[in-house]
Short mmCIF file of C-alpha atoms in Angstrom, two decimals:
data_model
loop_
_atom_site.label_atom_id
_atom_site.label_comp_id
_atom_site.label_asym_id
_atom_site.label_seq_id
_atom_site.Cartn_x
_atom_site.Cartn_y
_atom_site.Cartn_z
CA MET A 1 56.43 148.98 180.38
CA PRO A 2 55.10 150.85 177.38
CA ARG A 3 52.07 153.09 177.61
CA LYS A 4 51.49 152.54 181.34
CA GLU A 5 50.06 155.52 183.16
CA SER A 6 52.65 157.23 185.32
CA PRO A 7 51.50 157.37 188.97
CA THR A 8 52.04 161.12 188.92
CA ALA A 9 50.28 161.71 185.63
CA ALA A 10 47.20 163.84 186.06
CA PRO A 11 43.98 162.37 184.71
CA ARG A 12 43.02 164.08 181.49
CA ARG A 13 39.93 165.74 183.00
CA ARG A 14 42.03 167.72 185.54
CA GLY A 15 42.93 170.27 182.92
CA ARG A 16 43.76 170.70 179.30
CA PRO A 17 47.31 172.08 179.54
CA ARG A 18 48.72 169.11 181.51
CA ALA A 19 47.03 166.46 179.39
CA SER A 20 47.96 168.22 176.20
CA GLY A 21 51.54 168.56 177.43
CA LYS A 22 51.82 164.81 177.87
CA THR A 23 50.27 164.16 174.49
CA ASP A 24 52.67 166.66 172.96
CA THR A 25 55.65 164.95 174.56
CA ARG A 26 54.57 161.55 173.24
CA ARG A 27 54.08 163.01 169.80
CA ARG A 28 57.42 164.81 169.94
CA ILE A 29 59.14 161.53 170.82
CA LEU A 30 57.39 159.72 167.95
CA ASP A 31 58.29 162.48 165.48
CA ALA A 32 61.91 162.37 166.64
CA ALA A 33 61.91 158.57 166.32
CA ARG A 34 60.56 158.70 162.75
CA GLU A 35 63.16 161.32 161.86
CA GLN A 36 66.05 159.36 163.40
CA PHE A 37 65.03 156.00 161.91
CA ALA A 38 64.54 157.60 158.49
CA THR A 39 67.91 159.34 158.63
CA TYR A 40 70.15 156.74 160.27
CA GLY A 41 68.27 153.47 159.72
CA TYR A 42 67.09 151.14 162.45
CA ALA A 43 70.38 149.59 163.58
CA ALA A 44 72.31 152.81 164.17
CA THR A 45 69.51 154.69 165.92
CA THR A 46 69.50 154.68 169.74
CA ILE A 47 66.82 155.54 172.28
CA ARG A 48 69.33 158.05 173.66
CA ALA A 49 69.61 159.85 170.30
CA ILE A 50 65.83 159.92 169.91
CA ALA A 51 65.46 161.34 173.42
CA ALA A 52 68.06 164.02 172.66
CA ALA A 53 66.32 164.96 169.42
CA ALA A 54 62.99 165.18 171.26
CA GLY A 55 64.56 167.13 174.14
CA VAL A 56 63.47 164.64 176.81
CA ASP A 57 65.13 162.16 179.15
CA PRO A 58 65.78 158.67 177.69
CA ALA A 59 63.90 157.20 180.66
CA LEU A 60 60.77 158.98 179.49
CA VAL A 61 61.10 157.41 176.03
CA HIS A 62 61.36 153.98 177.67
CA HIS A 63 58.44 154.80 179.91
CA PHE A 64 56.15 155.78 177.03
CA TYR A 65 57.25 153.31 174.37
CA GLY A 66 59.36 150.52 175.86
CA ALA A 67 62.21 149.05 173.80
CA LYS A 68 63.51 150.34 170.48
CA ALA A 69 61.55 147.70 168.54
CA ASP A 70 58.31 148.87 170.16
CA LEU A 71 59.14 152.50 169.42
CA PHE A 72 59.78 151.57 165.78
CA THR A 73 56.44 149.77 165.42
CA ALA A 74 54.71 152.66 167.22
CA SER A 75 56.36 155.12 164.82
CA MET A 76 54.84 153.07 161.99
CA GLN A 77 51.49 152.85 163.82
CA LEU A 78 51.64 149.06 163.77
CA PRO A 79 49.96 147.11 166.60
CA GLU A 80 51.83 147.51 169.90
CA ASP A 81 52.50 143.78 170.26
CA PHE A 82 53.47 143.23 166.61
CA VAL A 83 57.02 141.96 167.14
CA ARG A 84 56.09 139.66 170.04
CA SER A 85 53.11 138.22 168.14
CA VAL A 86 55.08 137.46 165.00
CA SER A 87 58.10 136.13 166.86
CA HIS A 88 55.91 133.92 169.01
CA LEU A 89 54.18 132.49 165.94
CA LEU A 90 57.44 131.88 164.11
CA LEU A 91 59.27 130.35 167.06
CA ASP A 92 56.46 128.03 168.03
CA THR A 93 57.03 125.54 165.22
CA SER A 94 56.72 122.66 167.66
CA GLN A 95 52.99 122.73 167.14
CA SER A 96 51.66 121.86 163.74
CA ALA A 97 49.75 124.42 161.71
CA VAL A 98 52.33 127.18 162.16
CA GLY A 99 51.72 127.98 158.48
CA GLU A 100 48.03 128.41 159.08
CA ARG A 101 48.46 130.52 162.21
CA LEU A 102 51.05 132.79 160.59
CA THR A 103 49.09 133.20 157.35
CA ARG A 104 45.90 133.98 159.25
CA PHE A 105 47.62 136.44 161.59
CA PHE A 106 49.18 138.24 158.63
CA LEU A 107 45.96 138.41 156.60
CA ASN A 108 43.98 139.60 159.62
CA LEU A 109 46.41 142.50 160.08
CA TRP A 110 45.58 143.59 156.53
CA GLU A 111 41.85 142.92 156.89
CA ASN A 112 41.71 145.55 159.65
CA SER A 113 41.21 148.83 157.77
CA ASP A 114 43.29 150.94 160.21
CA THR A 115 46.25 148.58 160.12
CA ARG A 116 45.88 148.15 156.37
CA ARG A 117 46.26 151.87 155.73
CA GLN A 118 49.43 151.93 157.78
CA LEU A 119 50.82 148.72 156.28
CA ARG A 120 50.24 150.13 152.80
CA MET A 121 52.24 153.22 153.74
CA THR A 122 54.97 151.14 155.34
CA VAL A 123 55.25 148.85 152.33
CA SER A 124 55.11 151.74 149.85
CA SER A 125 57.80 153.78 151.56
CA GLY A 126 59.81 150.64 152.30
CA LEU A 127 59.89 149.82 148.60
CA THR A 128 60.42 153.26 147.14
CA ASP A 129 62.42 155.34 149.62
CA GLY A 130 65.99 154.12 150.01
CA GLN A 131 66.27 155.22 153.66
CA ALA A 132 62.95 153.66 154.61
CA THR A 133 63.98 150.45 152.84
CA THR A 134 67.14 150.28 154.93
CA ALA A 135 65.29 150.95 158.18
CA LEU A 136 62.62 148.35 157.38
CA ARG A 137 65.17 145.70 156.38
CA GLU A 138 67.28 146.31 159.48
CA PHE A 139 64.23 146.17 161.73
CA VAL A 140 62.84 142.95 160.20
CA THR A 141 66.27 141.33 160.23
CA ALA A 142 67.25 142.32 163.78
CA GLU A 143 63.93 141.90 165.56
CA ILE A 144 62.16 139.11 163.66
CA LEU A 145 64.43 137.05 161.40
CA ASN A 146 67.65 136.78 163.42
CA PRO A 147 66.07 135.78 166.77
CA VAL A 148 64.06 133.04 165.07
CA VAL A 149 67.04 131.77 163.06
CA VAL A 150 69.18 131.69 166.21
CA ALA A 151 66.48 129.77 168.05
CA SER A 152 66.07 127.25 165.24
CA ASP A 153 68.15 124.10 164.96
CA ARG A 154 67.72 123.87 161.20
CA GLN A 155 70.83 124.51 159.13
CA ASP A 156 68.90 126.23 156.36
CA ALA A 157 66.71 128.25 158.74
CA ALA A 158 68.17 131.53 157.45
CA LEU A 159 66.60 131.04 154.01
CA ARG A 160 63.29 129.51 155.13
CA LEU A 161 61.94 132.51 156.97
CA PRO A 162 62.57 135.13 154.23
CA LEU A 163 60.92 132.77 151.75
CA ALA A 164 57.80 132.59 153.93
CA VAL A 165 57.81 136.33 154.65
CA SER A 166 58.33 137.18 150.96
CA HIS A 167 55.41 135.00 149.97
CA LEU A 168 53.13 136.71 152.49
CA ILE A 169 54.30 140.17 151.37
CA GLY A 170 53.57 139.23 147.76
CA LEU A 171 50.13 137.99 148.74
CA ALA A 172 49.42 141.34 150.41
CA MET A 173 50.63 143.19 147.30
CA GLY A 174 48.38 141.20 145.00
CA ARG A 175 45.31 141.31 147.25
CA TYR A 176 45.40 144.65 149.04
CA ILE A 177 47.53 146.94 146.85
CA LEU A 178 47.33 145.81 143.23
CA GLU A 179 43.87 144.35 144.03
CA ILE A 180 44.10 141.65 141.38
CA GLU A 181 40.85 139.71 141.07
CA PRO A 182 39.70 137.25 142.26
CA LEU A 183 42.49 137.44 144.84
CA ALA A 184 41.19 140.77 146.15
CA HIS A 185 37.74 139.39 146.94
CA ALA A 186 38.51 135.79 147.88
CA ASP A 187 37.55 135.05 151.48
CA VAL A 188 40.30 134.71 154.05
CA ASP A 189 39.61 131.01 154.67
CA THR A 190 40.06 130.17 151.00
CA LEU A 191 43.37 132.02 150.89
CA VAL A 192 44.55 130.38 154.11
CA ALA A 193 43.65 126.97 152.66
CA TRP A 194 45.81 127.64 149.61
CA VAL A 195 48.74 129.52 151.13
CA ALA A 196 49.16 128.06 154.63
CA PRO A 197 50.58 124.71 153.41
CA THR A 198 53.25 126.60 151.46
CA ILE A 199 54.21 128.68 154.49
CA GLU A 200 54.24 125.51 156.60
CA HIS A 201 56.50 123.86 154.04
CA TYR A 202 58.92 126.79 153.90
CA LEU A 203 59.16 126.92 157.70
CA THR A 204 59.19 123.25 158.62
CA GLY A 205 59.21 121.04 155.51
CA GLU A 206 61.94 119.05 153.79
CA SER A 207 64.71 120.98 152.06
CA PRO A 208 64.51 120.65 148.28
CA THR A 209 66.89 118.19 146.65
CA ARG A 210 68.77 119.62 143.71
CA MET B 1 55.25 143.94 112.97
CA PRO B 2 56.90 146.03 115.66
CA ARG B 3 60.23 147.70 115.12
CA LYS B 4 60.63 146.58 111.48
CA GLU B 5 62.43 149.03 109.22
CA SER B 6 60.05 150.78 106.85
CA PRO B 7 61.14 150.27 103.22
CA THR B 8 61.15 154.02 102.74
CA ALA B 9 63.13 154.79 105.88
CA ALA B 10 66.48 156.34 105.12
CA PRO B 11 69.48 154.55 106.60
CA ARG B 12 70.85 156.51 109.53
CA ARG B 13 74.07 157.45 107.72
CA ARG B 14 72.18 159.34 104.98
CA GLY B 15 71.81 162.32 107.26
CA ARG B 16 71.15 163.33 110.81
CA PRO B 17 67.83 165.19 110.43
CA ARG B 18 65.93 162.23 108.93
CA ALA B 19 67.34 159.67 111.41
CA SER B 20 66.77 161.97 114.35
CA GLY B 21 63.26 162.71 113.09
CA LYS B 22 62.42 159.03 113.20
CA THR B 23 63.92 158.65 116.68
CA ASP B 24 61.97 161.70 117.77
CA THR B 25 58.74 160.25 116.42
CA ARG B 26 59.26 156.97 118.24
CA ARG B 27 60.03 158.83 121.45
CA ARG B 28 57.03 161.13 120.98
CA ILE B 29 54.79 158.06 120.61
CA LEU B 30 56.26 156.45 123.74
CA ASP B 31 55.85 159.65 125.75
CA ALA B 32 52.25 159.96 124.58
CA ALA B 33 51.62 156.30 125.47
CA ARG B 34 53.02 156.74 129.01
CA GLU B 35 50.89 159.86 129.45
CA GLN B 36 47.69 158.19 128.18
CA PHE B 37 48.18 154.97 130.18
CA ALA B 38 48.97 156.95 133.33
CA THR B 39 45.92 159.19 132.87
CA TYR B 40 43.28 156.76 131.62
CA GLY B 41 44.60 153.36 132.69
CA TYR B 42 45.35 150.48 130.35
CA ALA B 43 41.83 149.33 129.42
CA ALA B 44 40.45 152.72 128.33
CA THR B 45 43.51 153.80 126.33
CA THR B 46 43.48 153.19 122.58
CA ILE B 47 46.21 153.21 119.96
CA ARG B 48 44.12 155.87 118.19
CA ALA B 49 44.19 158.17 121.25
CA ILE B 50 47.94 157.70 121.66
CA ALA B 51 48.48 158.48 117.97
CA ALA B 52 46.36 161.62 118.27
CA ALA B 53 48.27 162.76 121.37
CA ALA B 54 51.58 162.15 119.57
CA GLY B 55 50.30 163.86 116.40
CA VAL B 56 50.93 160.85 114.15
CA ASP B 57 48.87 158.35 112.18
CA PRO B 58 47.67 155.26 114.15
CA ALA B 59 49.26 153.08 111.47
CA LEU B 60 52.65 154.50 112.39
CA VAL B 61 52.11 153.55 116.06
CA HIS B 62 51.28 150.00 114.94
CA HIS B 63 54.28 150.00 112.64
CA PHE B 64 56.72 151.03 115.36
CA TYR B 65 55.27 149.20 118.35
CA GLY B 66 52.74 146.56 117.28
CA ALA B 67 49.72 145.91 119.51
CA LYS B 68 48.66 147.89 122.58
CA ALA B 69 50.19 145.29 124.93
CA ASP B 70 53.57 145.67 123.20
CA LEU B 71 53.34 149.45 123.38
CA PHE B 72 52.59 149.21 127.10
CA THR B 73 55.60 146.97 127.78
CA ALA B 74 57.76 149.24 125.59
CA SER B 75 56.55 152.26 127.57
CA MET B 76 57.76 150.45 130.71
CA GLN B 77 61.02 149.42 128.97
CA LEU B 78 60.25 145.75 129.56
CA PRO B 79 61.54 143.16 127.07
CA GLU B 80 59.73 143.37 123.72
CA ASP B 81 58.46 139.79 123.92
CA PHE B 82 57.46 139.96 127.61
CA VAL B 83 53.74 139.22 127.22
CA ARG B 84 54.24 136.40 124.73
CA SER B 85 56.97 134.79 126.84
CA VAL B 86 54.94 134.84 130.05
CA SER B 87 51.72 133.74 128.35
CA HIS B 88 53.51 130.93 126.59
CA LEU B 89 55.01 129.71 129.86
CA LEU B 90 51.71 129.92 131.71
CA LEU B 91 49.64 128.28 128.97
CA ASP B 92 52.02 125.43 128.40
CA THR B 93 51.08 123.51 131.54
CA SER B 94 50.90 120.27 129.55
CA GLN B 95 54.58 119.81 130.12
CA SER B 96 55.77 119.26 133.63
CA ALA B 97 58.09 121.74 135.31
CA VAL B 98 55.99 124.79 134.40
CA GLY B 99 56.77 126.00 137.93
CA GLU B 100 60.48 125.74 137.32
CA ARG B 101 60.36 127.40 133.92
CA LEU B 102 58.20 130.28 135.14
CA THR B 103 60.24 130.83 138.31
CA ARG B 104 63.50 130.81 136.35
CA PHE B 105 62.17 133.14 133.66
CA PHE B 106 60.96 135.59 136.30
CA LEU B 107 64.19 135.52 138.32
CA ASN B 108 66.29 135.92 135.19
CA LEU B 109 64.37 139.07 134.27
CA TRP B 110 65.40 140.54 137.63
CA GLU B 111 68.96 139.21 137.42
CA ASN B 112 69.51 141.37 134.31
CA SER B 113 70.55 144.75 135.68
CA ASP B 114 68.82 146.80 132.94
CA THR B 115 65.52 145.00 133.33
CA ARG B 116 65.84 145.05 137.11
CA ARG B 117 66.08 148.83 137.20
CA GLN B 118 62.95 149.12 135.10
CA LEU B 119 61.07 146.43 137.05
CA ARG B 120 61.90 148.24 140.29
CA MET B 121 60.45 151.43 138.89
CA THR B 122 57.39 149.61 137.57
CA VAL B 123 56.78 147.88 140.88
CA SER B 124 57.42 151.04 142.91
CA SER B 125 55.07 153.20 140.88
CA GLY B 126 52.56 150.36 140.60
CA LEU B 127 52.41 150.15 144.39
CA THR B 128 52.46 153.82 145.29
CA ASP B 129 50.80 155.77 142.49
CA GLY B 130 47.06 155.09 142.22
CA GLN B 131 46.94 155.66 138.46
CA ALA B 132 49.95 153.46 137.79
CA THR B 133 48.41 150.76 140.01
CA THR B 134 45.24 150.80 137.92
CA ALA B 135 47.14 150.66 134.64
CA LEU B 136 49.36 147.81 135.86
CA ARG B 137 46.42 145.79 137.22
CA GLU B 138 44.41 146.27 134.01
CA PHE B 139 47.38 145.29 131.87
CA VAL B 140 48.24 142.16 133.88
CA THR B 141 44.58 141.13 134.04
CA ALA B 142 43.74 141.74 130.37
CA GLU B 143 46.92 140.52 128.72
CA ILE B 144 48.23 137.80 131.03
CA LEU B 145 45.69 136.49 133.55
CA ASN B 146 42.46 136.45 131.54
CA PRO B 147 43.80 134.72 128.41
CA VAL B 148 45.36 131.98 130.52
CA VAL B 149 42.25 131.53 132.65
CA VAL B 150 40.08 131.33 129.54
CA ALA B 151 42.42 128.74 128.04
CA SER B 152 42.45 126.63 131.19
CA ASP B 153 39.90 123.94 131.89
CA ARG B 154 40.32 124.20 135.67
CA GLN B 155 37.38 125.63 137.56
CA ASP B 156 39.57 127.43 140.08
CA ALA B 157 42.04 128.71 137.44
CA ALA B 158 41.15 132.32 138.24
CA LEU B 159 42.65 132.09 141.72
CA ARG B 160 45.64 129.90 140.89
CA LEU B 161 47.44 132.33 138.64
CA PRO B 162 47.29 135.39 140.94
CA LEU B 163 48.57 133.19 143.78
CA ALA B 164 51.59 132.18 141.69
CA VAL B 165 52.17 135.72 140.42
CA SER B 166 51.85 137.18 143.94
CA HIS B 167 54.38 134.73 145.28
CA LEU B 168 56.88 135.66 142.56
CA ILE B 169 56.30 139.38 143.13
CA GLY B 170 56.92 138.88 146.85
CA LEU B 171 60.11 136.96 146.11
CA ALA B 172 61.33 139.86 143.97
CA MET B 173 60.48 142.34 146.76
CA GLY B 174 62.40 140.37 149.36
CA ARG B 175 65.42 139.63 147.16
CA TYR B 176 65.84 142.65 144.88
CA ILE B 177 64.15 145.53 146.69
CA LEU B 178 64.20 144.95 150.44
CA GLU B 179 67.35 142.84 149.90
CA ILE B 180 66.72 140.65 152.91
CA GLU B 181 69.62 138.27 153.56
CA PRO B 182 70.34 135.50 152.76
CA LEU B 183 67.58 135.77 150.13
CA ALA B 184 69.40 138.62 148.37
CA HIS B 185 72.58 136.59 147.82
CA ALA B 186 71.21 133.06 147.42
CA ASP B 187 71.98 131.65 143.99
CA VAL B 188 69.18 131.38 141.46
CA ASP B 189 69.26 127.57 141.40
CA THR B 190 68.72 127.37 145.16
CA LEU B 191 65.75 129.72 144.93
CA VAL B 192 64.28 127.84 141.99
CA ALA B 193 64.63 124.58 143.94
CA TRP B 194 62.64 126.05 146.84
CA VAL B 195 60.05 128.13 145.01
CA ALA B 196 59.35 126.25 141.76
CA PRO B 197 57.44 123.38 143.45
CA THR B 198 55.14 125.96 145.07
CA ILE B 199 54.48 127.70 141.76
CA GLU B 200 53.91 124.32 140.14
CA HIS B 201 51.44 123.44 142.89
CA TYR B 202 49.53 126.71 142.56
CA LEU B 203 49.26 126.32 138.79
CA THR B 204 48.63 122.61 138.42
CA GLY B 205 48.27 120.92 141.83
CA GLU B 206 45.30 119.68 143.79
CA SER B 207 42.88 122.26 145.16
CA PRO B 208 43.06 122.46 148.96
CA THR B 209 40.34 120.69 150.87
CA ARG B 210 38.71 122.85 153.50
#
């Protein structure tokens, strides 16, 4: 139950110290989470260790941020429902147009200027800082790739998803970071029209014959 | 005529000072080039300015490194014939399998451990350092994208190439930098079989209907 108001939590207007105390605790937990993930990676970090580093009870960490995956996305300031949204899109290949829905979801994340700033930072640190790279890889693998691969009945599922994800990451690099023209100023619909069929193919199409 | 021996250059065995002086001059030119590209970007930097910063005659810069594009790739320790190889591959869409040849060329660059180290650095700085991003974008646009677009008779050529390039960059991120499995350990032929048809489609296929 992330971010739900505790029944005993005082409304902010009751007084500055109490409200600020709660805000401080949340921030202390987030800082501890960033520190732990950066130092030990995603897989080896536990809610318990984060709570200890923040000097709070593990139950409070759960109360504020939910599961470890949610705490990780919160520590990267990504949308709260990021993992569930992506997983839902990737798992729901029964419907057609999964390529279009995934491509559009991904581009829309970057079109939002708040999310874009954070995604740029995540991508930059994930590509340049060895520890951040490890944490990002472990997170993506454990929370997004593996569950989808396990749920899929395709033998080559394990390669399909990284191909699709890599293509989308590259698109974001070219459009939002390197800002190569005319990619940087093409409208989203045009990009979706070009890229979605590729993503659809990687996720659900025929395997290549060699 | 890059890297050709000058007729008056003393063979290395004749004596250390002369040989080392030549090596020093080459290195001084490269250092000056890196500095100028990083400060002013690719477009605004001239061979003349690099020569002045290195304290040598512009003719000597040409003699050692050839054209500005070659000096830029040398300053990034990329293969000497990088621009010509890529341009040749991209322009030669008359033959089929341009997607396969381009994908294989790109992957083989990264498979070489020396080039990979340099490409990682180039990509990292190009994505995190604003000045390096500008220089890299200007270089790719002026020396690779624009000439191919100009040479193409396709109306939507300007978007096709960045789509292909972005996809390949994303593939390199996923395989060589984030090292997402099983992408990181898939063999090159398997990757080419999956990705080459996409690159081929972006470069030469039908435009999407919207």
